Short mmCIF file of C-alpha atoms in Angstrom, two decimals:
data_model
loop_
_atom_site.label_atom_id
_atom_site.label_comp_id
_atom_site.label_asym_id
_atom_site.label_seq_id
_atom_site.Cartn_x
_atom_site.Cartn_y
_atom_site.Cartn_z
CA MET A 1 -189.20 -109.45 -256.82
CA GLU A 2 -189.73 -111.58 -253.72
CA SER A 3 -188.51 -115.13 -254.30
CA LYS A 4 -191.29 -117.65 -254.90
CA PHE A 5 -188.87 -120.48 -254.22
CA PHE A 6 -187.43 -121.66 -250.91
CA LYS A 7 -185.07 -119.36 -249.03
CA VAL A 8 -181.29 -119.54 -248.90
CA SER A 9 -181.28 -121.07 -245.42
CA ALA A 10 -183.40 -123.96 -246.63
CA LEU A 11 -181.18 -124.39 -249.67
CA THR A 12 -178.13 -124.48 -247.43
CA ALA A 13 -179.63 -127.26 -245.33
CA ALA A 14 -180.60 -129.20 -248.45
CA MET A 15 -177.11 -128.87 -249.88
CA VAL A 16 -175.39 -129.99 -246.69
CA GLY A 17 -177.72 -132.97 -246.44
CA ALA A 18 -177.22 -133.97 -250.06
CA LEU A 19 -173.46 -133.57 -249.91
CA SER A 20 -173.19 -135.54 -246.71
CA ALA A 21 -175.18 -138.40 -248.20
CA ALA A 22 -173.65 -138.31 -251.67
CA PRO A 23 -170.82 -140.87 -251.31
CA VAL A 24 -172.94 -143.36 -249.33
CA MET A 25 -175.18 -146.03 -250.81
CA ALA A 26 -178.38 -146.88 -248.96
CA THR A 27 -178.32 -150.17 -247.03
CA GLU A 28 -180.73 -153.03 -247.70
CA ASP A 29 -182.31 -152.75 -244.23
CA SER A 30 -183.40 -149.13 -244.68
CA ALA A 31 -186.52 -148.33 -242.68
CA ALA A 32 -188.07 -146.95 -245.88
CA GLY A 33 -188.02 -150.37 -247.53
CA PRO A 34 -186.23 -151.95 -250.51
CA GLU A 35 -187.91 -149.76 -253.12
CA TYR A 36 -186.39 -146.73 -251.43
CA VAL A 37 -182.98 -148.40 -251.46
CA VAL A 38 -183.15 -149.00 -255.20
CA ALA A 39 -184.30 -145.44 -255.92
CA VAL A 40 -181.57 -143.82 -253.79
CA ASN A 41 -178.79 -145.98 -255.22
CA GLU A 42 -179.98 -145.24 -258.75
CA PHE A 43 -180.09 -141.52 -258.01
CA LEU A 44 -176.50 -141.58 -256.66
CA ASP A 45 -175.14 -143.86 -259.37
CA ASP A 46 -172.88 -141.86 -261.70
CA SER A 47 -173.09 -138.90 -259.33
CA THR A 48 -170.08 -136.69 -258.62
CA LEU A 49 -169.10 -134.45 -255.73
CA ALA A 50 -166.40 -131.94 -256.60
CA GLY A 51 -164.81 -129.27 -254.47
CA VAL A 52 -162.48 -126.33 -255.10
CA ALA A 53 -160.58 -124.21 -252.59
CA VAL A 54 -159.47 -120.80 -253.86
CA VAL A 55 -157.43 -117.97 -252.36
CA ASP A 56 -157.23 -114.79 -254.44
CA THR A 57 -154.84 -112.00 -253.40
CA ARG A 58 -154.90 -108.78 -255.41
CA SER A 59 -153.71 -105.19 -255.59
CA ARG A 60 -155.32 -103.11 -258.37
CA THR A 61 -154.20 -99.50 -258.59
CA ARG A 62 -155.82 -96.51 -260.28
CA THR A 63 -154.56 -93.00 -261.07
CA SER A 64 -157.77 -91.06 -260.41
CA GLY A 65 -160.19 -90.73 -257.55
CA LYS A 66 -157.72 -91.20 -254.72
CA PRO A 67 -159.46 -90.10 -251.49
CA GLY A 68 -157.90 -86.79 -250.46
CA GLY A 69 -155.51 -86.98 -253.42
CA GLU A 70 -155.08 -85.39 -256.82
CA ASN A 71 -155.68 -86.62 -260.35
CA GLY A 72 -152.71 -88.78 -261.35
CA ASP A 73 -151.99 -90.12 -257.87
CA SER A 74 -151.67 -93.90 -257.86
CA TRP A 75 -153.57 -95.79 -255.18
CA SER A 76 -154.83 -99.33 -254.50
CA ARG A 77 -158.56 -99.28 -255.07
CA LEU A 78 -158.63 -103.06 -254.58
CA ASP A 79 -156.21 -104.50 -252.03
CA TYR A 80 -157.36 -107.79 -250.50
CA SER A 81 -156.97 -111.52 -249.99
CA ALA A 82 -160.21 -113.50 -250.17
CA TYR A 83 -161.19 -117.16 -250.29
CA ASN A 84 -163.85 -119.45 -251.75
CA LEU A 85 -164.64 -122.99 -250.63
CA ILE A 86 -166.81 -124.45 -253.40
CA LEU A 87 -168.85 -127.68 -253.52
CA ASP A 88 -170.72 -129.01 -256.55
CA PHE A 89 -172.91 -132.13 -256.42
CA THR A 90 -174.21 -133.63 -259.67
CA SER A 91 -176.54 -136.61 -259.34
CA GLY A 92 -177.26 -139.52 -261.61
CA TYR A 93 -180.74 -140.00 -263.12
CA HIS A 94 -183.56 -141.80 -261.30
CA ASN A 95 -185.27 -144.21 -263.71
CA GLY A 96 -182.91 -142.88 -266.34
CA TRP A 97 -184.63 -139.48 -266.58
CA LEU A 98 -184.75 -137.40 -263.36
CA GLY A 99 -181.88 -135.93 -261.34
CA ALA A 100 -180.71 -132.93 -259.34
CA ASP A 101 -177.68 -130.64 -259.24
CA ILE A 102 -176.71 -128.59 -256.19
CA ALA A 103 -173.72 -126.28 -255.77
CA GLY A 104 -172.65 -123.50 -253.46
CA TYR A 105 -169.73 -121.85 -251.79
CA VAL A 106 -168.46 -120.32 -248.57
CA SER A 107 -166.48 -117.08 -248.84
CA GLY A 108 -164.71 -114.44 -246.82
CA ASP A 109 -161.84 -111.95 -246.68
CA LEU A 110 -158.52 -112.87 -245.08
CA TYR A 111 -157.72 -109.16 -245.17
CA ASN A 112 -159.20 -106.24 -247.05
CA ASP A 113 -157.58 -102.81 -247.36
CA SER A 114 -159.59 -101.80 -250.42
CA ALA A 115 -161.41 -98.49 -250.81
CA VAL A 116 -163.93 -97.60 -248.10
CA HIS A 117 -167.08 -95.58 -248.86
CA SER A 118 -166.57 -92.06 -247.50
CA GLY A 119 -169.99 -90.50 -248.12
CA LYS A 120 -171.43 -89.90 -244.66
CA ASN A 121 -174.99 -89.48 -245.99
CA SER A 122 -174.95 -92.80 -247.82
CA PRO A 123 -176.19 -96.05 -246.29
CA ASN A 124 -172.94 -97.51 -247.72
CA TYR A 125 -170.76 -95.25 -245.55
CA GLY A 126 -167.82 -97.12 -244.04
CA ARG A 127 -168.34 -100.25 -246.15
CA THR A 128 -165.46 -101.77 -248.10
CA LEU A 129 -165.48 -102.00 -251.88
CA ALA A 130 -166.67 -105.38 -253.17
CA ASN A 131 -163.93 -107.61 -254.58
CA GLU A 132 -166.32 -110.01 -256.39
CA ILE A 133 -164.83 -112.99 -254.49
CA SER A 134 -166.43 -112.74 -251.05
CA THR A 135 -170.14 -112.02 -250.70
CA SER A 136 -171.19 -108.39 -250.30
CA THR A 137 -174.21 -106.51 -249.02
CA ASN A 138 -174.72 -104.95 -252.46
CA LEU A 139 -173.16 -104.98 -255.92
CA ASP A 140 -170.43 -102.46 -255.03
CA TRP A 141 -170.02 -102.22 -251.28
CA GLY A 142 -169.85 -104.34 -248.14
CA SER A 143 -167.22 -106.92 -249.02
CA GLY A 144 -167.29 -109.80 -246.55
CA ASP A 145 -170.41 -108.42 -244.83
CA GLY A 146 -172.88 -110.62 -246.70
CA ASP A 147 -174.02 -114.10 -245.69
CA PRO A 148 -170.83 -116.19 -246.18
CA VAL A 149 -172.78 -119.04 -247.80
CA LYS A 150 -174.35 -118.75 -251.25
CA ILE A 151 -176.14 -121.47 -253.19
CA THR A 152 -175.20 -121.03 -256.84
CA LYS A 153 -177.17 -123.98 -258.19
CA ALA A 154 -180.21 -125.95 -256.96
CA ALA A 155 -181.94 -127.43 -259.97
CA LEU A 156 -183.89 -130.48 -261.04
CA LYS A 157 -182.84 -131.98 -264.36
CA PHE A 158 -184.38 -134.45 -266.76
CA LYS A 159 -183.71 -136.19 -270.04
CA ALA A 160 -185.89 -137.89 -272.62
CA GLY A 161 -183.89 -140.44 -274.56
CA GLN A 162 -180.56 -139.36 -275.97
CA ASN A 163 -181.67 -136.18 -277.72
CA VAL A 164 -183.66 -134.08 -275.25
CA ASP A 165 -182.67 -132.80 -271.81
CA GLY A 166 -183.44 -129.86 -269.58
CA ARG A 167 -183.34 -128.38 -266.09
CA PHE A 168 -185.12 -125.80 -263.97
CA GLY A 169 -184.60 -124.04 -260.66
CA PHE A 170 -181.57 -121.99 -259.64
CA THR A 171 -179.10 -122.65 -262.42
CA GLN A 172 -176.73 -121.31 -265.11
CA ALA A 173 -177.03 -120.79 -268.87
CA ASN A 174 -174.99 -123.24 -270.96
CA GLY A 175 -173.77 -120.55 -273.39
CA ASN A 176 -175.67 -121.72 -276.47
CA GLY A 177 -177.47 -118.52 -277.51
CA VAL A 178 -177.14 -114.98 -276.18
CA LEU A 179 -177.42 -115.52 -272.39
CA GLY A 180 -174.23 -116.25 -270.48
CA ASN A 181 -173.05 -116.20 -266.87
CA VAL A 182 -171.30 -113.55 -264.79
CA TRP A 183 -168.25 -115.24 -263.24
CA SER A 184 -165.79 -114.76 -260.43
CA PHE A 185 -164.54 -118.20 -259.30
CA VAL A 186 -168.17 -119.29 -259.22
CA PRO A 187 -170.93 -118.42 -261.69
CA GLY A 188 -173.87 -116.15 -261.08
CA THR A 189 -177.30 -117.70 -260.63
CA TYR A 190 -180.43 -117.52 -262.77
CA ARG A 191 -183.87 -118.53 -261.58
CA GLY A 192 -185.09 -120.18 -264.73
CA ALA A 193 -185.26 -123.19 -267.03
CA GLU A 194 -183.40 -124.64 -269.99
CA LEU A 195 -184.40 -127.09 -272.72
CA ASN A 196 -181.92 -128.72 -275.12
CA ALA A 197 -182.61 -130.79 -278.22
CA ASN A 198 -180.06 -132.50 -280.47
CA PHE A 199 -180.54 -132.65 -284.24
CA GLY A 200 -177.73 -134.59 -285.89
CA ASN A 201 -174.56 -132.55 -285.34
CA PHE A 202 -176.46 -129.55 -283.94
CA LYS A 203 -177.91 -128.65 -280.55
CA ALA A 204 -180.79 -126.20 -280.03
CA THR A 205 -181.18 -124.51 -276.63
CA TYR A 206 -184.00 -122.42 -275.19
CA PHE A 207 -183.28 -120.67 -271.89
CA ILE A 208 -185.65 -118.47 -269.88
CA ALA A 209 -185.25 -116.70 -266.51
CA ASP A 210 -186.93 -114.07 -264.39
CA GLN A 211 -184.09 -113.38 -261.95
CA PHE A 212 -180.30 -113.25 -261.77
CA THR A 213 -177.75 -112.53 -259.07
CA ALA A 214 -174.04 -111.87 -259.64
CA PRO A 215 -171.81 -114.39 -257.82
CA TRP A 216 -170.93 -112.13 -254.88
CA ILE A 217 -174.45 -110.97 -253.98
CA LEU A 218 -177.33 -112.98 -252.53
CA SER A 219 -180.45 -111.26 -253.81
CA GLU A 220 -181.65 -109.16 -256.75
CA LYS A 221 -182.48 -106.55 -254.09
CA ASP A 222 -178.70 -106.01 -253.73
CA TYR A 223 -178.47 -104.05 -257.02
CA ALA A 224 -180.53 -100.99 -256.10
CA PRO A 225 -178.39 -99.86 -253.09
CA THR A 226 -175.54 -98.96 -255.48
CA GLY A 227 -177.69 -96.31 -257.16
CA TRP A 228 -176.21 -96.56 -260.68
CA ALA A 229 -177.08 -100.29 -260.85
CA ASP A 230 -180.75 -99.81 -259.91
CA THR A 231 -182.29 -101.65 -262.88
CA LYS A 232 -185.54 -103.60 -263.13
CA TRP A 233 -186.41 -106.23 -265.73
CA GLY A 234 -189.05 -108.85 -266.42
CA ILE A 235 -188.12 -111.95 -268.43
CA ALA A 236 -184.85 -112.83 -270.17
CA HIS A 237 -184.95 -115.57 -272.77
CA SER A 238 -182.68 -116.88 -275.50
CA LEU A 239 -182.76 -119.33 -278.41
CA GLY A 240 -179.47 -120.79 -279.63
CA LEU A 241 -178.30 -123.26 -282.25
CA GLN A 242 -174.76 -124.61 -282.38
CA GLY A 243 -172.90 -127.50 -283.94
CA ASN A 244 -170.41 -128.76 -286.50
CA ALA A 245 -171.34 -127.92 -290.08
CA THR A 246 -168.26 -129.89 -291.18
CA ASP A 247 -165.40 -131.62 -289.38
CA ASP A 248 -163.52 -128.31 -289.34
CA LEU A 249 -166.30 -125.69 -289.13
CA PHE A 250 -168.22 -124.99 -285.91
CA LEU A 251 -171.16 -122.56 -286.01
CA GLN A 252 -173.29 -120.87 -283.37
CA PHE A 253 -176.30 -118.58 -283.79
CA GLY A 254 -178.41 -116.94 -281.11
CA ILE A 255 -181.24 -114.49 -280.60
CA GLY A 256 -182.79 -113.33 -277.35
CA GLN A 257 -184.85 -110.72 -275.55
CA VAL A 258 -185.19 -109.10 -272.16
CA THR A 259 -188.59 -107.58 -271.40
CA ASP A 260 -189.56 -104.53 -269.34
CA VAL A 261 -186.03 -103.22 -268.71
CA ARG A 262 -186.15 -100.05 -266.59
CA TYR A 263 -182.77 -98.33 -266.17
CA GLN A 264 -182.22 -95.56 -263.64
CA ASN A 265 -182.16 -92.12 -265.28
CA GLY A 266 -180.38 -90.23 -262.54
CA VAL A 267 -178.45 -90.87 -259.31
CA ASP A 268 -178.13 -88.85 -256.14
CA TRP A 269 -174.48 -89.75 -255.50
CA ASP A 270 -174.59 -88.23 -252.02
CA ILE A 271 -176.95 -90.96 -250.84
CA ASP A 272 -176.35 -93.60 -253.58
CA GLN A 273 -179.95 -93.70 -254.71
CA ALA A 274 -181.58 -93.55 -258.12
CA THR A 275 -183.74 -90.47 -258.55
CA GLY A 276 -185.96 -92.05 -261.19
CA HIS A 277 -186.20 -94.63 -263.97
CA HIS A 278 -186.60 -94.58 -267.74
CA ASP A 279 -189.75 -96.01 -269.25
CA ALA A 280 -189.66 -99.78 -269.65
CA ILE A 281 -188.21 -101.12 -272.90
CA ASP A 282 -187.50 -104.52 -274.42
CA THR A 283 -183.95 -105.24 -275.57
CA THR A 284 -182.94 -107.77 -278.23
CA GLY A 285 -179.63 -109.61 -278.52
CA TYR A 286 -177.96 -111.26 -281.51
CA LYS A 287 -175.08 -113.73 -281.64
CA VAL A 288 -173.09 -115.14 -284.59
CA TYR A 289 -169.97 -117.24 -284.07
CA ALA A 290 -167.92 -119.39 -286.42
CA LYS A 291 -164.66 -121.26 -285.84
CA TYR A 292 -162.69 -122.91 -288.64
CA ASN A 293 -159.83 -125.32 -287.97
CA ILE A 294 -157.22 -124.55 -290.61
CA ASN A 295 -155.30 -127.65 -289.54
CA GLU A 296 -154.77 -129.52 -286.28
CA ASN A 297 -152.60 -126.67 -284.92
CA MET A 298 -154.29 -123.52 -286.28
CA SER A 299 -157.79 -122.04 -286.10
CA LEU A 300 -159.58 -118.85 -287.09
CA ALA A 301 -162.77 -117.66 -285.36
CA TYR A 302 -165.28 -114.83 -285.89
CA ASP A 303 -167.61 -113.49 -283.19
CA PHE A 304 -170.44 -110.93 -283.34
CA TYR A 305 -172.58 -109.88 -280.37
CA GLY A 306 -175.11 -107.09 -280.82
CA VAL A 307 -177.91 -105.57 -278.75
CA ASN A 308 -180.80 -103.31 -279.73
CA ASP A 309 -181.30 -101.02 -276.72
CA ASP A 310 -183.21 -97.76 -277.26
CA VAL A 311 -182.12 -96.28 -273.90
CA GLN A 312 -178.40 -97.07 -273.84
CA TYR A 313 -177.57 -97.08 -277.57
CA ASP A 314 -180.48 -95.26 -279.22
CA GLY A 315 -180.58 -98.40 -281.35
CA LEU A 316 -177.81 -100.93 -281.96
CA GLY A 317 -174.59 -101.49 -280.07
CA TYR A 318 -172.27 -104.31 -281.05
CA THR A 319 -168.85 -105.84 -280.57
CA THR A 320 -167.25 -108.00 -283.24
CA GLY A 321 -163.89 -109.66 -283.62
CA LEU A 322 -161.55 -112.18 -285.23
CA SER A 323 -159.38 -114.60 -283.30
CA PHE A 324 -156.39 -116.52 -284.67
CA ASN A 325 -154.80 -119.30 -282.62
CA ALA A 326 -151.76 -121.41 -283.50
CA LYS A 327 -149.67 -123.99 -281.69
CA PHE A 328 -146.01 -124.69 -282.43
CA GLY A 329 -144.79 -127.49 -280.17
CA GLN A 330 -144.69 -126.09 -276.65
CA PHE A 331 -145.42 -122.54 -277.86
CA SER A 332 -148.86 -121.08 -278.60
CA TRP A 333 -149.74 -117.81 -280.34
CA MET A 334 -152.99 -115.82 -280.24
CA THR A 335 -153.97 -112.68 -282.15
CA ASP A 336 -157.39 -111.10 -281.60
CA LEU A 337 -158.74 -108.13 -283.56
CA GLN A 338 -161.85 -106.37 -282.22
CA TYR A 339 -164.17 -103.48 -283.11
CA ALA A 340 -166.95 -101.90 -281.01
CA LYS A 341 -169.66 -99.48 -282.21
CA SER A 342 -172.97 -98.08 -281.00
CA ASP A 343 -175.48 -95.76 -282.67
CA ASN A 344 -174.97 -93.02 -280.08
CA ASP A 345 -171.23 -93.61 -279.42
CA ARG A 346 -171.74 -95.01 -275.92
CA ASP A 347 -169.37 -97.68 -274.60
CA VAL A 348 -170.59 -101.12 -275.70
CA ASN A 349 -171.35 -103.90 -273.21
CA PRO A 350 -171.92 -107.31 -274.87
CA ARG A 351 -174.99 -108.30 -272.86
CA MET A 352 -178.72 -107.66 -273.22
CA ILE A 353 -178.96 -105.65 -269.99
CA TYR A 354 -176.37 -102.86 -270.01
CA THR A 355 -175.98 -102.76 -266.22
CA TYR A 356 -172.89 -104.60 -264.95
CA GLY A 357 -173.45 -107.86 -263.06
CA MET A 358 -177.08 -108.18 -264.18
CA THR A 359 -177.00 -111.20 -266.55
CA ASN A 360 -174.26 -111.62 -269.15
CA GLY A 361 -173.78 -112.31 -272.85
CA THR A 362 -171.79 -114.94 -274.74
CA TYR A 363 -169.14 -112.83 -276.48
CA SER A 364 -165.87 -114.80 -276.49
CA LEU A 365 -163.00 -112.27 -276.71
CA TRP A 366 -161.56 -111.44 -273.29
CA TRP A 367 -157.93 -110.62 -272.55
CA ASP A 368 -157.61 -110.27 -268.74
CA ALA A 369 -156.03 -106.87 -269.39
CA LEU A 370 -158.08 -104.49 -267.16
CA SER A 371 -159.72 -102.53 -270.00
CA ASP A 372 -162.95 -103.68 -271.65
CA TRP A 373 -161.62 -102.33 -275.00
CA ASN A 374 -165.20 -101.31 -275.73
CA LYS A 375 -165.20 -97.60 -276.61
CA SER A 376 -167.52 -96.95 -279.55
CA GLY A 377 -165.37 -96.67 -282.68
CA GLU A 378 -162.39 -98.33 -281.01
CA VAL A 379 -160.36 -100.87 -282.97
CA SER A 380 -158.19 -103.00 -280.71
CA ILE A 381 -155.67 -105.79 -281.22
CA TYR A 382 -154.23 -108.21 -278.69
CA ASN A 383 -151.31 -110.63 -279.15
CA ARG A 384 -150.28 -113.34 -276.71
CA LEU A 385 -147.34 -115.77 -276.69
CA SER A 386 -147.68 -118.76 -274.35
CA TYR A 387 -145.22 -121.47 -273.40
CA ASP A 388 -146.03 -124.81 -271.78
CA GLN A 389 -142.88 -126.17 -270.18
CA GLY A 390 -144.38 -129.66 -270.00
CA ASN A 391 -143.82 -130.24 -266.28
CA GLY A 392 -146.68 -128.14 -264.93
CA TRP A 393 -145.12 -124.71 -265.50
CA ASN A 394 -146.88 -122.35 -267.94
CA TYR A 395 -146.09 -118.78 -269.00
CA TYR A 396 -147.64 -116.15 -271.22
CA LEU A 397 -146.90 -112.57 -272.25
CA GLY A 398 -149.49 -110.38 -273.97
CA PHE A 399 -149.73 -106.93 -275.53
CA GLY A 400 -152.91 -105.04 -276.48
CA TYR A 401 -153.52 -101.71 -278.21
CA GLY A 402 -156.73 -99.84 -279.01
CA SER A 403 -157.57 -96.54 -280.71
CA GLY A 404 -160.25 -94.75 -282.71
CA SER A 405 -162.83 -93.66 -280.15
CA LYS A 406 -164.34 -90.17 -280.05
CA SER A 407 -163.94 -87.74 -277.18
CA ALA A 408 -166.66 -86.76 -274.73
CA ALA A 409 -166.52 -83.30 -276.29
CA ASP A 410 -167.57 -84.88 -279.61
CA GLY A 411 -170.47 -86.76 -278.04
CA ALA A 412 -168.93 -90.03 -276.85
CA MET A 413 -170.35 -91.45 -273.63
CA GLY A 414 -168.60 -93.82 -271.23
CA ASP A 415 -166.70 -94.31 -268.01
CA TRP A 416 -163.42 -92.80 -269.27
CA ASP A 417 -162.41 -90.30 -271.95
CA TYR A 418 -159.29 -91.39 -273.87
CA GLU A 419 -158.02 -91.44 -277.44
CA SER A 420 -155.97 -94.64 -277.25
CA GLU A 421 -154.81 -97.26 -274.78
CA TYR A 422 -152.32 -100.08 -274.48
CA ALA A 423 -151.73 -102.88 -272.00
CA VAL A 424 -148.95 -105.33 -271.26
CA ASN A 425 -149.81 -108.39 -269.21
CA GLY A 426 -148.29 -111.71 -268.28
CA THR A 427 -148.87 -114.80 -266.17
CA VAL A 428 -146.69 -117.46 -264.56
CA SER A 429 -148.50 -120.55 -263.30
CA TYR A 430 -147.75 -124.00 -262.00
CA SER A 431 -150.22 -126.90 -261.94
CA VAL A 432 -149.45 -130.14 -260.11
CA PRO A 433 -149.26 -132.74 -262.93
CA ASN A 434 -150.15 -135.87 -260.96
CA GLY A 435 -150.88 -137.32 -257.55
CA ALA A 436 -153.57 -136.51 -255.00
CA LEU A 437 -153.25 -132.75 -255.67
CA LYS A 438 -153.33 -133.10 -259.47
CA GLY A 439 -154.66 -129.90 -261.05
CA SER A 440 -153.84 -127.71 -258.06
CA THR A 441 -152.55 -124.42 -259.41
CA ILE A 442 -150.66 -121.37 -258.25
CA ARG A 443 -150.87 -118.37 -260.58
CA LEU A 444 -149.21 -114.95 -260.60
CA HIS A 445 -150.70 -112.42 -263.02
CA ALA A 446 -149.77 -108.80 -263.71
CA THR A 447 -151.12 -106.09 -266.04
CA MET A 448 -150.06 -102.52 -266.79
CA LEU A 449 -152.67 -100.40 -268.60
CA GLU A 450 -151.80 -96.95 -269.97
CA ARG A 451 -154.20 -94.56 -271.67
CA ASP A 452 -153.76 -91.37 -273.71
CA GLU A 453 -156.56 -89.24 -272.29
CA PHE A 454 -158.20 -86.41 -274.21
CA ALA A 455 -157.35 -82.89 -273.00
CA GLY A 456 -158.89 -82.18 -269.63
CA ALA A 457 -159.99 -85.78 -268.99
CA ALA A 458 -159.21 -87.60 -265.75
CA SER A 459 -156.23 -89.95 -265.70
CA ALA A 460 -157.31 -93.50 -266.48
CA ASP A 461 -154.19 -95.64 -266.04
CA GLU A 462 -154.27 -98.83 -263.96
CA THR A 463 -152.05 -101.68 -262.81
CA ASP A 464 -153.01 -105.08 -261.46
CA LEU A 465 -151.04 -107.67 -259.50
CA ARG A 466 -152.83 -110.88 -258.63
CA PHE A 467 -151.74 -114.14 -256.94
CA GLN A 468 -154.10 -117.11 -256.88
CA VAL A 469 -154.06 -120.56 -255.31
CA ILE A 470 -156.62 -123.02 -256.71
CA ILE A 471 -156.99 -126.54 -255.28
CA PRO A 472 -159.64 -128.79 -256.90
CA TYR A 473 -160.73 -132.13 -255.47
CA THR A 474 -163.17 -134.78 -256.66
CA PHE A 475 -164.51 -136.97 -253.87
#
């Protein structure tokens, strides 16, 4: 759909103007008069301007699909160093009810030796695989070739008393319901509106949107050039209710719908184009979450996220799990248990549109361990031990295992064909505890993922080594 709002270039100019003016109060001799002075100062009162500089360096290997190689050969599919320079301006409220939020980022690759598209008939030929940090020309290919500036938020906001607030424009979902955000170091962007209302200890949220872009692409037109991601949709909307039922019990419920979803039903991989689309369907999402604080150091949570999708699941696909967290002095322990299932034994994606990068859900279990642990029938468990040294140094070591999925020969559908999998991952990080650079973090993360593939299936093992530098600053 062609944008009915102003273009990115205009948004960029607006953001630069707003950010430049943000720390400065209007003077009494403004040519616009004293009323203008009062309005501007009120608008900027309680405003914040925050920035984050990020450098992400990564090598992610895979044991299948090596160009010119054989199954089992290890190669770096992602091998890059990329940066984000992020600014986020949040205004105060004019007359106590009207404000604006604007955010965006500049990105690029310091180097990029990731996979390069080798199909000479494809319009993506010669383009580098997207790393999801720097902007790309489409969802999969053209890393660093996109416009280096993206506006992630440009929204008006309002409030009515203490119990009602909302916003509309280019924005993000607040997570209350079934619509969430696709993230890299910045969130993806919806074109839509949100309304919140507080009732005692509970908050109700209605969110509606007609467009979404993943963080590293600029337009919804950037999905189709990947072929497999060529998906159309109409309206996505969600209703959520969350709050504290007691001092120790937090509850969240959500229901939502996406209308007129049209998935591709075939791809010409030689030219990266969809050969046709399924008939339009409506999908429905469901969310149930509960967290109980056993005591001040222990909690137990339950999460369910399900989607009715007649094309992808022939009905219902869902992911559900339990999460136990405990703290013992400087040590922390986490155990998550998860189960995924769909009516037709397809891999489960906890979002209302199956296609990656095209909106997101609000499922909470995520282990930074390469696999999605989402094969239909798979039961998976993840354990993590963390240690906070107390002087800025933090460490964790995790282990995950999953099994129970069917083979492709027995009708299972998904990206890989394996009987079981396990992963070991760990992180070492240091955050500056005080001073001008307080919160600045360096982080080294590594994961090894091994899979027991069914007979005849392609190797599906991966490793990941990632070094990140994150420097936040509030002006």
